[in-house]
Coordinates of C-alpha atoms in Angstrom, one line a residue:
M1 CA 29.3 58.8 -24.9
R2 CA 25.7 59.1 -23.8
K3 CA 24.4 59.1 -27.4
S4 CA 26.4 55.9 -28.1
V5 CA 24.8 54.2 -25.1
E6 CA 21.4 55.3 -26.3
K7 CA 22.0 54.0 -29.8
L8 CA 23.2 50.7 -28.3
H9 CA 20.1 50.5 -26.0
N10 CA 17.8 51.2 -28.9
R11 CA 19.5 48.6 -31.1
F12 CA 19.0 45.9 -28.3
M13 CA 15.4 47.1 -27.8
K14 CA 14.6 46.6 -31.5
K15 CA 16.2 43.1 -31.5
G16 CA 14.3 42.3 -28.3
V17 CA 11.0 43.3 -30.0
V18 CA 11.9 41.1 -33.1
L19 CA 12.8 38.1 -30.9
T20 CA 9.7 38.5 -28.8
S21 CA 7.6 38.7 -32.0
L22 CA 9.3 35.6 -33.3
L23 CA 8.7 33.8 -30.0
I24 CA 5.1 34.7 -30.0
T25 CA 4.7 33.5 -33.6
F26 CA 6.4 30.2 -32.7
L27 CA 4.2 29.7 -29.6
V28 CA 1.0 30.5 -31.6
S29 CA 2.1 28.1 -34.3
C30 CA 2.8 25.3 -31.7
Q31 CA -0.5 25.9 -30.1
K32 CA -2.3 25.6 -33.4
E33 CA -0.4 22.3 -34.2
T34 CA -1.2 21.0 -30.7
Q35 CA -4.9 21.9 -31.2
K36 CA -4.8 20.2 -34.6
D37 CA -3.2 17.1 -33.2
D38 CA -5.7 17.0 -30.3
K39 CA -8.6 17.3 -32.8
N40 CA -7.1 14.5 -34.9
Y41 CA -6.7 12.3 -31.9
Q42 CA -10.2 13.1 -30.7
S43 CA -11.5 12.4 -34.2
Q44 CA -9.6 9.1 -34.5
N45 CA -10.6 8.1 -30.9
S46 CA -14.3 8.9 -31.7
I47 CA -14.1 6.8 -34.8
S48 CA -12.5 4.0 -32.8
M49 CA -15.1 4.1 -30.1
N50 CA -17.9 4.2 -32.7
K51 CA -16.4 1.2 -34.3
E52 CA -16.2 -0.6 -31.0
V53 CA -19.9 0.2 -30.2
D54 CA -20.9 -1.3 -33.6
I55 CA -18.9 -4.5 -32.9
L56 CA -20.3 -4.6 -29.3
K57 CA -23.9 -4.3 -30.6
N58 CA -23.3 -7.2 -33.0
Q59 CA -22.0 -9.3 -30.1
L60 CA -25.0 -8.3 -28.0
K61 CA -27.3 -9.5 -30.8
K62 CA -25.6 -13.0 -30.6
G63 CA -26.0 -13.2 -26.9
L64 CA -23.9 -14.6 -24.1
K65 CA -24.8 -18.2 -25.0
A66 CA -27.4 -19.8 -27.2
T67 CA -29.2 -23.0 -27.8
V68 CA -30.9 -24.4 -30.8
G69 CA -33.6 -27.1 -31.1
D70 CA -34.0 -29.2 -28.0
A71 CA -31.7 -27.0 -25.9
V72 CA -28.6 -28.1 -27.8
D73 CA -25.7 -25.6 -27.3
Y74 CA -25.2 -23.4 -30.3
Q75 CA -21.7 -22.4 -31.0
I76 CA -21.6 -18.6 -31.5
E77 CA -19.1 -17.7 -34.2
Y78 CA -17.2 -14.4 -34.1
N79 CA -15.0 -12.8 -36.8
D80 CA -11.9 -10.9 -37.7
E81 CA -13.4 -7.6 -36.4
D82 CA -14.1 -9.1 -33.0
V83 CA -10.5 -10.3 -32.7
K84 CA -9.1 -6.9 -33.6
A85 CA -11.5 -5.1 -31.2
E86 CA -10.3 -7.4 -28.4
G87 CA -6.7 -6.7 -29.3
Q88 CA -7.2 -3.0 -28.6
I89 CA -8.9 -3.6 -25.3
V90 CA -6.3 -6.1 -24.2
K91 CA -3.5 -3.8 -25.1
D92 CA -4.9 -1.2 -22.6
I93 CA -5.6 -3.9 -19.9
L94 CA -2.0 -5.1 -20.1
K95 CA -0.6 -1.6 -19.9
Q96 CA -2.6 -0.9 -16.9
N97 CA -1.4 -4.0 -15.2
G98 CA 2.3 -3.4 -15.7
Y99 CA 3.0 -5.6 -18.7
K100 CA 6.2 -4.8 -20.6
P101 CA 6.0 -5.7 -24.3
L102 CA 9.1 -7.4 -25.8
T103 CA 10.7 -6.1 -28.9
N104 CA 9.4 -7.7 -32.1
D105 CA 12.5 -9.9 -32.4
E106 CA 12.3 -11.0 -28.8
F107 CA 8.6 -11.7 -29.0
N108 CA 8.9 -13.7 -32.2
A109 CA 11.8 -15.8 -30.8
R110 CA 9.7 -16.5 -27.6
I111 CA 6.7 -17.6 -29.6
K112 CA 8.9 -19.9 -31.6
E113 CA 10.5 -21.3 -28.4
V114 CA 7.2 -21.9 -26.5
F115 CA 4.7 -22.7 -29.2
Q116 CA 6.9 -23.9 -32.1
R117 CA 5.3 -21.3 -34.4
Q118 CA 7.2 -19.0 -36.7
I119 CA 5.7 -15.5 -37.1
D120 CA 5.8 -14.3 -40.7
T121 CA 7.2 -10.8 -40.4
A122 CA 6.4 -10.1 -44.0
S123 CA 2.7 -10.7 -43.6
D124 CA 0.5 -7.7 -42.9
K125 CA -2.0 -9.9 -40.9
E126 CA -2.3 -8.5 -37.3
Y127 CA -2.5 -11.9 -35.6
L128 CA -2.1 -15.6 -35.9
Y129 CA -4.0 -18.4 -34.1
V130 CA -2.4 -21.1 -32.0
N131 CA -4.6 -24.2 -31.5
L132 CA -3.9 -25.7 -28.0
I133 CA -5.8 -28.9 -29.0
A134 CA -4.5 -29.4 -32.5
P135 CA -1.1 -27.6 -32.5
C136 CA -0.3 -28.4 -36.1
S137 CA -3.4 -26.7 -37.5
N138 CA -3.0 -23.2 -38.9
E139 CA -6.7 -22.7 -39.3
V140 CA -8.1 -19.7 -37.4
V141 CA -10.9 -20.7 -35.1
F142 CA -13.5 -17.9 -34.3
Y143 CA -15.3 -19.8 -31.5
K144 CA -14.7 -19.2 -27.9
N145 CA -12.8 -21.8 -25.9
N146 CA -14.7 -24.5 -24.2
L147 CA -11.6 -26.7 -23.6
I148 CA -13.3 -29.7 -25.3
D149 CA -13.9 -28.7 -28.9
Y150 CA -12.1 -25.4 -29.0
D151 CA -9.1 -24.1 -27.1
G152 CA -6.6 -21.7 -28.5
I153 CA -5.0 -18.3 -28.3
F154 CA -4.5 -15.3 -30.7
V155 CA -1.0 -14.0 -31.0
Y156 CA -1.1 -10.3 -31.6
K157 CA 1.9 -9.5 -33.7
K158 CA 1.7 -5.7 -33.6
N159 CA 1.6 -5.2 -29.9
N160 CA 3.3 -8.5 -28.9
F161 CA 0.9 -10.3 -26.5
I162 CA -1.4 -13.3 -26.5
A163 CA -5.1 -13.7 -25.6
P164 CA -7.9 -16.3 -26.0
L165 CA -11.0 -15.1 -27.8
F166 CA -13.2 -13.1 -25.5
A167 CA -16.3 -10.9 -26.4
I168 CA -16.2 -7.2 -25.3
P169 CA -18.6 -7.7 -22.3
E170 CA -16.1 -10.3 -21.0
L171 CA -13.3 -7.7 -20.7
I172 CA -14.9 -4.3 -20.0
D173 CA -18.0 -3.0 -18.1
Y174 CA -19.7 -2.3 -21.4
Q175 CA -22.8 -0.7 -19.8
D176 CA -20.7 1.8 -17.9
K177 CA -18.5 2.7 -20.8
Y178 CA -21.3 2.7 -23.4
P179 CA -24.6 3.4 -21.6
E180 CA -26.3 4.0 -24.9
V181 CA -26.3 0.2 -25.5
I182 CA -28.3 -0.6 -22.4
H183 CA -31.6 0.4 -24.1
F184 CA -30.4 -1.3 -27.3
E185 CA -29.9 -4.6 -25.5
E186 CA -33.1 -4.4 -23.5
N187 CA -35.1 -4.2 -26.8
L188 CA -33.3 -7.2 -28.5
S189 CA -35.4 -10.2 -29.2
G190 CA -34.6 -13.3 -27.3
D191 CA -34.1 -15.4 -30.4
Y192 CA -32.8 -15.1 -34.0
K193 CA -32.2 -17.2 -37.1
S194 CA -28.9 -19.0 -37.6
P195 CA -27.3 -18.9 -41.1
E196 CA -28.7 -22.4 -41.6
G197 CA -32.2 -21.1 -40.8
D198 CA -32.6 -22.7 -37.4
K199 CA -34.2 -20.8 -34.5
V200 CA -31.5 -19.8 -32.0
V201 CA -32.6 -18.9 -28.4
M202 CA -30.1 -16.7 -26.7
K203 CA -29.3 -15.5 -23.2
K204 CA -28.5 -11.8 -23.0
W205 CA -25.2 -10.6 -21.5
M206 CA -27.1 -8.2 -19.3
N207 CA -28.8 -11.1 -17.5
E208 CA -25.6 -12.8 -16.5
K209 CA -25.3 -12.4 -12.7
D210 CA -21.7 -13.5 -12.5
L211 CA -20.4 -11.4 -15.4
K212 CA -18.4 -9.0 -13.2
Q213 CA -16.6 -11.9 -11.5
K214 CA -15.9 -13.7 -14.8
R215 CA -14.6 -10.5 -16.3
Y216 CA -12.2 -10.1 -13.4
E217 CA -11.0 -13.7 -13.8
N218 CA -10.6 -13.3 -17.6
I219 CA -8.4 -10.2 -17.1
Q220 CA -6.4 -12.0 -14.4
S221 CA -5.7 -14.9 -16.8
I222 CA -4.7 -12.7 -19.7
V223 CA -2.3 -10.7 -17.6
A224 CA -0.8 -13.7 -15.8
R225 CA -0.2 -15.6 -19.1
N226 CA 1.6 -12.7 -20.7
K227 CA 3.6 -11.6 -17.7
Y228 CA 4.7 -15.1 -17.0
L229 CA 5.7 -16.0 -20.6
F230 CA 7.1 -12.6 -21.7
N231 CA 8.1 -10.8 -18.4
N232 CA 9.3 -13.9 -16.5
S233 CA 6.9 -13.0 -13.6
K234 CA 7.2 -15.6 -10.8
A235 CA 4.1 -14.3 -9.0
D236 CA 2.0 -14.8 -12.1
F237 CA 3.4 -18.3 -12.6
V238 CA 2.2 -19.1 -9.0
W239 CA -1.3 -17.7 -9.9
L240 CA -1.4 -19.8 -13.1
K241 CA -0.6 -23.0 -11.2
T242 CA -3.7 -22.5 -9.1
N243 CA -6.1 -20.9 -11.6
D244 CA -5.0 -21.8 -15.2
E245 CA -3.5 -25.3 -14.9
V246 CA -4.7 -26.5 -18.2
F247 CA -2.9 -23.8 -20.1
L248 CA 0.4 -24.4 -18.2
K249 CA 0.2 -28.2 -18.9
S250 CA -0.4 -27.6 -22.6
L251 CA 2.9 -25.7 -22.9
V252 CA 4.8 -28.8 -21.9
K253 CA 2.6 -31.7 -23.1
T254 CA 1.2 -30.2 -26.3
F255 CA 4.1 -28.0 -27.5
G256 CA 7.1 -29.6 -25.8
Y257 CA 8.2 -26.4 -24.0
V258 CA 10.6 -27.8 -21.4
K259 CA 13.0 -24.9 -20.9
D260 CA 11.5 -23.7 -17.6
P261 CA 12.5 -26.2 -14.8
E262 CA 9.9 -24.9 -12.4
L263 CA 7.1 -25.4 -15.0
L264 CA 8.4 -28.8 -15.9
S265 CA 8.6 -29.8 -12.3
F266 CA 5.1 -28.7 -11.7
V267 CA 3.6 -30.6 -14.7
L268 CA 5.7 -33.7 -13.9
N269 CA 4.7 -33.8 -10.3
S270 CA 1.1 -33.4 -11.3
D271 CA 0.9 -36.1 -14.0
Y272 CA 3.7 -38.6 -13.6
K273 CA 1.4 -41.3 -12.2
N274 CA -0.6 -41.4 -15.4
P275 CA 1.4 -43.3 -18.1
P276 CA -0.3 -41.6 -21.1
E277 CA 0.2 -38.2 -19.6
L278 CA 3.7 -39.0 -18.5
E279 CA 4.5 -40.0 -22.1
K280 CA 3.6 -36.5 -23.3
I281 CA 6.1 -35.1 -20.8
L282 CA 9.0 -37.5 -21.6
W283 CA 9.0 -36.8 -25.4
N284 CA 7.2 -34.6 -27.9
K285 CA 6.3 -35.0 -31.5
R286 CA 6.8 -31.9 -33.6
C287 CA 4.5 -30.8 -36.4
S288 CA 7.4 -31.7 -38.8
G289 CA 7.2 -35.3 -37.6
E290 CA 10.4 -35.1 -35.6
I291 CA 10.2 -36.9 -32.2
V292 CA 12.2 -35.1 -29.5
F293 CA 13.4 -36.7 -26.3
N294 CA 13.1 -34.3 -23.4
K295 CA 16.3 -34.8 -21.5
E296 CA 15.3 -31.8 -19.4
V297 CA 12.8 -34.0 -17.6
M298 CA 15.6 -36.2 -16.4
D299 CA 17.5 -33.2 -15.2
V300 CA 14.5 -32.1 -13.1
I301 CA 14.3 -35.5 -11.6
S302 CA 18.0 -35.6 -10.8
H303 CA 17.6 -32.4 -8.8
S304 CA 14.6 -33.7 -6.8
K305 CA 14.6 -35.1 -3.3
S306 CA 15.6 -38.8 -3.1
E307 CA 12.0 -39.9 -2.2
E308 CA 10.6 -38.0 -5.2
Q309 CA 13.3 -39.4 -7.5
R310 CA 12.3 -43.0 -6.5
S311 CA 8.7 -42.2 -7.3
Y312 CA 9.5 -40.6 -10.7
L313 CA 11.8 -43.4 -11.6
A314 CA 9.3 -46.1 -10.7
A315 CA 6.8 -44.4 -13.0
I316 CA 9.4 -44.3 -15.8
Q317 CA 10.2 -48.0 -15.3
E318 CA 6.5 -48.8 -15.6
Y319 CA 6.3 -46.7 -18.7
I320 CA 9.3 -48.5 -20.3
V321 CA 7.7 -51.9 -19.6
K322 CA 4.4 -50.8 -21.1
E323 CA 6.1 -49.5 -24.2
I324 CA 8.2 -52.7 -24.7
L325 CA 5.0 -54.6 -24.8
N326 CA 3.2 -52.1 -27.0
K327 CA 3.2 -53.5 -30.5
K328 CA 1.1 -50.6 -31.9
S329 CA 3.4 -47.8 -31.0
S330 CA 3.1 -44.7 -33.2
M331 CA 6.9 -44.6 -33.3
S332 CA 9.2 -46.5 -35.5
F333 CA 11.2 -49.2 -33.7
A334 CA 14.4 -47.1 -34.2
K335 CA 12.9 -44.1 -32.5
K336 CA 11.3 -46.2 -29.9
A337 CA 14.7 -47.7 -29.1
E338 CA 16.2 -44.3 -28.7
I339 CA 13.5 -43.0 -26.4
L340 CA 13.4 -46.1 -24.2
G341 CA 17.2 -46.5 -24.3
K342 CA 17.8 -42.9 -23.1
L343 CA 15.1 -43.3 -20.4
A344 CA 16.8 -46.5 -19.2
Y345 CA 20.2 -45.0 -19.4
Y346 CA 19.3 -42.0 -17.2
G347 CA 17.2 -44.2 -15.0
E348 CA 20.2 -46.5 -14.3
K349 CA 22.5 -43.6 -13.6
M350 CA 20.0 -42.0 -11.1
G351 CA 18.7 -45.3 -9.8
E352 CA 22.1 -46.4 -8.6
K353 CA 22.1 -43.5 -6.1
V354 CA 18.6 -44.1 -4.7
G355 CA 18.6 -47.9 -4.4
M356 CA 16.9 -48.6 -7.8
Q357 CA 19.8 -50.0 -9.8
Y358 CA 19.4 -52.8 -12.4
Q359 CA 15.7 -52.0 -13.1
F360 CA 15.7 -50.3 -16.5
F361 CA 18.0 -51.8 -19.1
S362 CA 17.1 -55.3 -17.8
S363 CA 13.5 -54.6 -18.9
L364 CA 14.7 -53.8 -22.4
N365 CA 16.9 -56.8 -22.5
S366 CA 14.2 -59.2 -21.4
I367 CA 12.2 -58.7 -24.6
D368 CA 13.8 -58.0 -28.0
G369 CA 17.1 -57.3 -26.3
K370 CA 19.1 -58.1 -29.4
Q371 CA 17.1 -55.7 -31.5
Y372 CA 17.5 -52.9 -29.0
E373 CA 21.2 -53.6 -28.8
H374 CA 21.5 -53.5 -32.6
E375 CA 19.9 -50.0 -32.6
F376 CA 22.1 -48.8 -29.8
K377 CA 25.3 -49.8 -31.7
K378 CA 24.0 -48.5 -35.0
N379 CA 23.4 -45.1 -33.5
N380 CA 26.8 -45.0 -31.7
Y381 CA 25.0 -45.3 -28.3
Y382 CA 23.4 -41.9 -29.0
H383 CA 26.8 -40.2 -28.4
L384 CA 26.5 -40.6 -24.6
P385 CA 30.0 -41.4 -23.3
D386 CA 29.2 -44.3 -20.9
F387 CA 25.9 -45.5 -22.4
K388 CA 27.6 -48.7 -23.7
N389 CA 29.2 -49.5 -20.3
V390 CA 26.0 -48.9 -18.4
W391 CA 24.1 -51.1 -20.9
E392 CA 26.6 -53.9 -20.6
E393 CA 26.7 -53.8 -16.8
T394 CA 23.0 -53.6 -16.1
K395 CA 21.2 -55.3 -19.0
M396 CA 21.2 -58.6 -17.1
G397 CA 19.6 -57.0 -14.0
G398 CA 22.8 -57.3 -11.9
V399 CA 23.5 -60.9 -12.9
A400 CA 27.2 -61.2 -13.9
L401 CA 28.1 -63.3 -16.9
P402 CA 31.5 -64.9 -17.2
G403 CA 34.1 -62.3 -17.9
M404 CA 32.1 -59.4 -16.5
E405 CA 33.4 -59.6 -12.9

């Protein structure tokens, strides 16, 4: 019995030795693979950092800003490498600030909804450019935004975020991260030749006193834009209203994005007293040429306080009169009749509740009334159930004709 126990013990001991040996071999193998992966990562990271330093040096050579001739601003042109380098930096910035990237399908759908741009998933290009001044242009602009000649964003398809063009010093403390470039920048000449052969005088990045504050503001703007548009962050929307108003307004007035009632209310309240700007809110012309009436504006007005409703409706009534008299409209008369007809229809419906009845369709009827009526009938009153009744009852401004009592 004792010998049997000893044999069994020896057998387990041998198996234990084998298992321990296998475990050690496995752990050593894993350690080697980990070390190999670490070396590969360090190598790739080193290559990436070296590439970033090269791009940074090229940007430092161009300067923060530049002038040519009699102190005329010289537009510094960047390139594809600058945009890609920015993308890597912004990716880290957004991650550090709690941004949650959407899936590719979600992101593509959102870009289509907000900017009316279709992302080509078959293309291997890492980004596309959305022009906030000329939305129908697909040309990539490698100049930084000045809100007059240039204003746009890059849509980064791989990591699903957006950002305007910024140079590396505008996003990171480049002297702290890459101290080796300090001496390099100090020794740069204060001027260089443009591709056209003109002498360009530049201001060095290192001499910009407010660079740290501007860098902070740039990061705030990038984070707020992305978290508002793609993470539905209300706090960032509030920040944008105070600090990035031009961008918010462009979403509605340039691209026709009217799906967010709070955004639409903000833009409407800001610009409704200015007829040309109000027009951009009331309807939008797509790049396809299609003109879209923004009924969502009328929904926002209907949920406003009575006093606000009267102010908005008064502005719309003024716009209707202006457009009736406008003989150089960019719209066809048929489309003009639809836009003004719908505005007048909703105006009458809401106006009746706030003491402004009979002020909208009567304006249309006063000039070219027969033509408008012809368009209304031809288009089946735009499939609005009581459009015909409202038109008939209000087109005379409350004056009843025989048989209407």
